[in-house]
XYZ file of C-alpha atoms in Angstrom:
336
model
C -59.318 57.884 26.107
C -56.659 55.128 26.574
C -54.301 55.774 29.454
C -50.607 54.760 29.164
C -48.484 54.346 32.232
C -44.905 55.615 32.204
C -43.708 52.023 32.569
C -45.891 50.926 29.657
C -44.383 53.583 27.403
C -40.887 52.422 28.338
C -41.717 48.775 27.623
C -43.312 49.644 24.279
C -40.257 51.696 23.297
C -37.948 48.843 24.352
C -39.904 46.259 22.344
C -39.862 48.473 19.260
C -36.130 49.063 19.326
C -35.350 45.469 20.305
C -37.319 44.293 17.275
C -35.522 46.772 15.025
C -32.128 45.740 16.428
C -32.844 42.027 15.902
C -33.984 42.724 12.356
C -30.855 44.733 11.674
C -28.622 42.003 13.109
C -30.369 39.335 11.027
C -29.972 41.398 7.885
C -26.314 41.958 8.771
C -25.728 38.210 9.248
C -27.444 37.313 5.968
C -25.507 39.988 4.139
C -22.302 38.830 5.818
C -22.868 35.232 4.733
C -23.599 36.310 1.186
C -20.487 38.485 1.167
C -18.416 35.588 2.512
C -19.630 33.377 -0.341
C -19.033 36.143 -2.898
C -15.464 36.629 -1.651
C -14.787 32.902 -1.379
C -12.221 31.657 -2.107
C -9.607 34.310 -1.469
C -6.696 31.892 -0.982
C -5.847 28.223 -1.763
C -8.109 25.343 -0.730
C -6.735 22.179 0.843
C -8.334 18.742 0.317
C -7.317 16.120 2.880
C -7.207 12.537 1.587
C -6.714 10.079 4.478
C -5.106 7.457 2.217
C -1.948 7.098 0.170
C -1.228 8.437 -3.306
C -2.531 6.377 -6.205
C -5.633 4.800 -4.695
C -9.094 5.353 -6.121
C -9.983 8.013 -3.544
C -6.743 9.887 -4.176
C -7.238 9.787 -7.956
C -10.783 11.166 -7.641
C -9.585 13.919 -5.302
C -6.877 14.980 -7.738
C -9.241 15.046 -10.702
C -11.706 17.164 -8.737
C -8.983 19.423 -7.307
C -7.952 20.399 -10.833
C -11.539 21.039 -11.932
C -12.432 22.921 -8.745
C -9.371 25.126 -9.003
C -10.332 26.113 -12.538
C -13.956 26.766 -11.578
C -13.110 28.904 -8.530
C -9.968 30.480 -9.975
C -7.731 29.383 -7.118
C -5.178 26.736 -6.227
C -6.586 23.492 -4.777
C -4.002 21.256 -3.104
C -4.454 17.574 -2.259
C -2.789 16.513 0.989
C -2.424 12.787 1.719
C -2.620 12.658 5.510
C -2.396 8.917 6.148
C -2.461 6.726 9.252
C -4.863 5.031 11.623
C -6.965 3.547 8.837
C -8.074 7.032 7.814
C -8.578 8.429 11.324
C -5.539 10.734 11.172
C -6.894 12.499 8.105
C -10.524 12.640 9.223
C -9.551 13.808 12.709
C -7.298 16.534 11.343
C -10.035 17.774 9.044
C -12.547 17.813 11.914
C -10.261 20.125 13.904
C -9.808 22.546 11.009
C -11.485 25.940 10.787
C -14.997 25.754 9.261
C -14.250 28.347 6.600
C -14.293 26.306 3.388
C -10.525 26.210 3.000
C -10.104 22.677 4.373
C -12.136 19.950 2.687
C -11.838 16.188 2.901
C -12.767 13.068 1.041
C -15.228 10.582 2.503
C -15.891 7.069 1.247
C -17.075 3.688 2.454
C -14.151 3.384 4.892
C -15.427 6.461 6.748
C -18.802 4.788 7.304
C -17.189 1.516 8.409
C -14.806 3.241 10.845
C -17.770 4.719 12.713
C -18.493 1.273 14.162
C -15.098 -0.401 13.824
C -12.894 2.017 15.785
C -13.451 2.915 19.422
C -12.992 6.443 20.739
C -12.828 8.285 17.426
C -11.469 11.841 17.867
C -14.597 13.201 16.147
C -18.312 12.438 15.971
C -18.800 10.709 12.594
C -22.423 11.907 12.430
C -21.821 15.532 13.427
C -18.224 16.536 12.682
C -18.703 17.364 9.003
C -21.051 19.078 6.582
C -21.412 17.125 3.360
C -20.879 18.838 0.025
C -21.617 16.095 -2.499
C -21.202 12.439 -3.363
C -19.143 12.853 -6.510
C -18.772 9.320 -7.889
C -19.618 5.717 -7.187
C -18.879 2.273 -8.566
C -20.021 -1.176 -7.451
C -17.853 -3.836 -5.941
C -17.325 -7.045 -7.866
C -17.057 -10.698 -6.820
C -13.981 -12.201 -8.467
C -12.572 -15.720 -8.248
C -9.367 -17.400 -9.347
C -9.733 -19.110 -12.765
C -9.106 -22.498 -11.124
C -12.486 -22.209 -9.353
C -14.900 -24.422 -11.381
C -17.821 -21.998 -11.226
C -19.085 -19.739 -13.985
C -21.996 -18.200 -12.070
C -22.692 -17.018 -8.532
C -25.158 -19.838 -7.914
C -22.585 -22.420 -9.036
C -20.052 -20.821 -6.715
C -22.486 -20.894 -3.777
C -23.105 -24.599 -4.418
C -19.354 -25.281 -4.433
C -18.772 -23.461 -1.147
C -21.679 -25.282 0.492
C -20.350 -28.637 -0.737
C -16.755 -27.919 0.338
C -16.938 -25.392 3.220
C -13.285 -25.867 4.253
C -11.867 -25.392 0.761
C -12.818 -21.816 -0.065
C -11.224 -18.688 1.369
C -11.773 -15.025 0.617
C -9.045 -12.414 0.933
C -9.366 -8.865 2.221
C -7.289 -5.787 2.849
C -7.664 -6.258 6.607
C -10.245 -6.690 9.348
C -13.094 -4.208 8.982
C -12.157 -3.035 5.491
C -14.635 -2.851 2.642
C -13.190 -6.071 1.181
C -13.683 -7.862 4.513
C -17.244 -6.649 5.074
C -18.109 -7.397 1.456
C -17.109 -11.011 1.978
C -19.068 -11.222 5.224
C -22.134 -9.720 3.549
C -21.871 -12.318 0.786
C -21.564 -15.121 3.368
C -24.679 -13.868 5.119
C -26.826 -13.408 2.011
C -25.684 -16.624 0.295
C -25.925 -18.766 3.431
C -22.296 -19.928 3.156
C -19.181 -19.638 5.281
C -16.078 -18.855 3.286
C -13.129 -18.413 5.644
C -11.650 -14.913 5.857
C -7.938 -14.304 5.291
C -6.909 -10.698 6.095
C -3.886 -9.086 4.428
C -2.055 -5.804 4.902
C -3.958 -3.949 2.200
C -6.164 -4.859 -0.743
C -3.148 -5.004 -3.057
C -1.568 -7.822 -1.054
C -4.868 -9.710 -0.977
C -5.188 -9.343 -4.733
C -1.701 -10.789 -5.273
C -2.541 -13.906 -3.269
C -5.805 -14.249 -5.172
C -3.900 -14.075 -8.462
C -1.536 -16.759 -7.123
C -4.486 -18.981 -6.153
C -3.691 -18.989 -2.432
C -7.184 -17.592 -1.764
C -10.084 -18.354 -4.052
C -12.295 -15.249 -3.958
C -12.456 -11.555 -3.186
C -15.063 -8.810 -3.236
C -13.419 -5.517 -4.103
C -14.122 -2.283 -5.933
C -14.233 -2.596 -9.703
C -11.187 -0.345 -10.357
C -8.995 -2.558 -8.146
C -9.596 -5.729 -10.182
C -10.621 -4.400 -13.605
C -7.285 -4.955 -15.380
C -7.015 -8.529 -14.087
C -10.599 -9.281 -15.128
C -10.036 -7.955 -18.634
C -6.795 -9.931 -18.991
C -8.474 -13.178 -17.883
C -6.340 -13.535 -14.758
C -9.503 -13.313 -12.636
C -13.104 -14.299 -13.355
C -15.855 -11.839 -12.419
C -19.030 -13.579 -11.279
C -21.164 -10.624 -10.210
C -21.149 -6.856 -9.865
C -22.567 -5.916 -6.457
C -25.172 -3.541 -7.833
C -28.808 -3.400 -8.926
C -27.718 -2.851 -12.544
C -24.992 -3.897 -14.952
C -22.165 -1.437 -15.507
C -20.464 -0.099 -18.596
C -17.003 -1.298 -17.552
C -18.168 -4.942 -17.265
C -21.229 -5.215 -19.524
C -21.209 -9.038 -19.642
C -21.099 -9.537 -15.865
C -24.537 -9.992 -14.229
C -25.683 -7.737 -11.413
C -26.738 -8.833 -7.922
C -30.437 -9.121 -8.761
C -29.744 -11.268 -11.807
C -27.487 -13.425 -9.644
C -30.204 -14.069 -7.066
C -28.678 -11.877 -4.339
C -30.526 -8.536 -4.569
C -29.252 -7.451 -1.136
C -25.661 -7.566 -2.403
C -25.782 -3.933 -3.554
C -22.421 -2.588 -2.427
C -21.209 0.693 -3.858
C -17.754 2.174 -3.485
C -18.421 5.915 -3.315
C -16.283 9.017 -2.940
C -17.709 12.252 -1.569
C -16.460 15.570 -0.271
C -17.213 17.304 3.021
C -16.097 20.260 5.147
C -15.863 20.798 8.912
C -19.234 21.312 10.585
C -20.155 24.980 10.801
C -18.868 25.892 7.337
C -21.279 28.586 6.052
C -24.073 27.210 3.873
C -23.440 29.688 1.026
C -19.869 28.369 0.840
C -21.081 24.746 0.856
C -23.577 25.586 -1.889
C -20.884 27.274 -3.972
C -18.607 24.245 -3.657
C -21.467 21.883 -4.489
C -22.382 23.830 -7.625
C -18.766 23.818 -8.837
C -18.249 20.103 -8.135
C -21.512 19.017 -9.744
C -20.791 21.157 -12.791
C -17.322 19.601 -13.131
C -19.006 16.255 -13.875
C -20.453 17.729 -17.069
C -16.978 18.149 -18.531
C -16.295 15.620 -21.313
C -12.681 15.380 -20.163
C -13.686 14.621 -16.574
C -16.254 12.044 -17.649
C -13.711 10.340 -19.916
C -11.189 10.089 -17.080
C -13.799 8.729 -14.686
C -14.874 6.177 -17.296
C -11.263 5.044 -17.600
C -11.273 4.418 -13.828
C -14.648 2.600 -14.118
C -16.250 5.255 -11.898
C -19.810 6.498 -12.388
C -20.584 10.234 -11.862
C -23.196 11.082 -9.205
C -23.104 14.770 -8.206
C -25.652 14.723 -5.380
C -26.948 17.616 -3.272
C -25.484 18.218 0.214
C -28.649 16.772 1.740
C -28.490 13.624 -0.397
C -24.810 13.191 0.433
C -25.505 13.510 4.156
C -28.258 10.884 3.935
C -25.941 8.474 2.128
C -23.314 8.766 4.878
C -25.905 8.230 7.631
C -27.399 5.235 5.811
C -23.979 3.684 5.171
C -22.928 4.080 8.820
C -26.116 2.296 9.919
C -25.842 -0.401 7.259
C -22.258 -1.433 7.978
C -22.870 -1.327 11.708
C -25.528 -3.998 11.131
C -23.227 -6.105 8.929
C -20.468 -5.976 11.564
C -22.842 -6.948 14.350
C -24.140 -9.939 12.393
C -20.589 -11.059 11.525
C -19.455 -10.651 15.147
C -16.823 -8.032 14.265
C -16.002 -6.049 17.413
C -14.720 -2.445 17.564
C -10.957 -2.205 17.970
């Protein structure tokens, strides 16, 4: 007959009840998370946009805010919290409670800032939980009509023959328009000189006036000028042609397959936001892209719907941070 010591009985009893308590706590936590998602949202949601009203990111945020509010039966407010090249908005969002009531937009500038700006008040790889990449659109290489080149290869030949004659404009050091030009220089084996401006709008005005000869910018920024003939589009920086510019060749057709440069807009929440809440937001945002009205408005802005999973969105951000870090290193752009 098996003998049990008094101490053994006590340990067995302790293990049994510890196991039951852990199981009960786990069940409670799972039930609590599910309840939190079921009850969410119980009050208005705030979306922080780190840039001014009227830009592509702001327009996407406002379209999605309307659709999300209808889907979740709550008010969704867009707050333009500008300054510091986006850092004010991203930093404020990072300090917000991880409860699903403060969201933010992320785009290419977020990935660039990770290597461009020293001492960020947040960890760009850990501060946020991604919800989805909602839309994307390629950049486009545009030149002033006075440039005697009708194709990318003709333009490359011109720049090589006259290296001191051709300048590209940008919205400032480290912006997407700057890094796009540097990426083109690297892939094409040329050295257009960089002229930074205070914003992409100012750079575009000098391009239209012929004071700079080229610019690589997001399609929505230059689309009206391309359609009116005030600028000539030589290439969309993508691996495929796009509906908005069907006659403009893509990067592969132009002989520069590495010039795949997407402007993307995604949504994220502070790290620690419950997964059921993230999943609920993702489902609502992805579903909003099925709306004919939403798709028509995105088409008008030359934006392509994506609607990725949280995991796919997180991978995109990580990949973009790594990619633009490499471009900056090669171009000799130092953190500020």
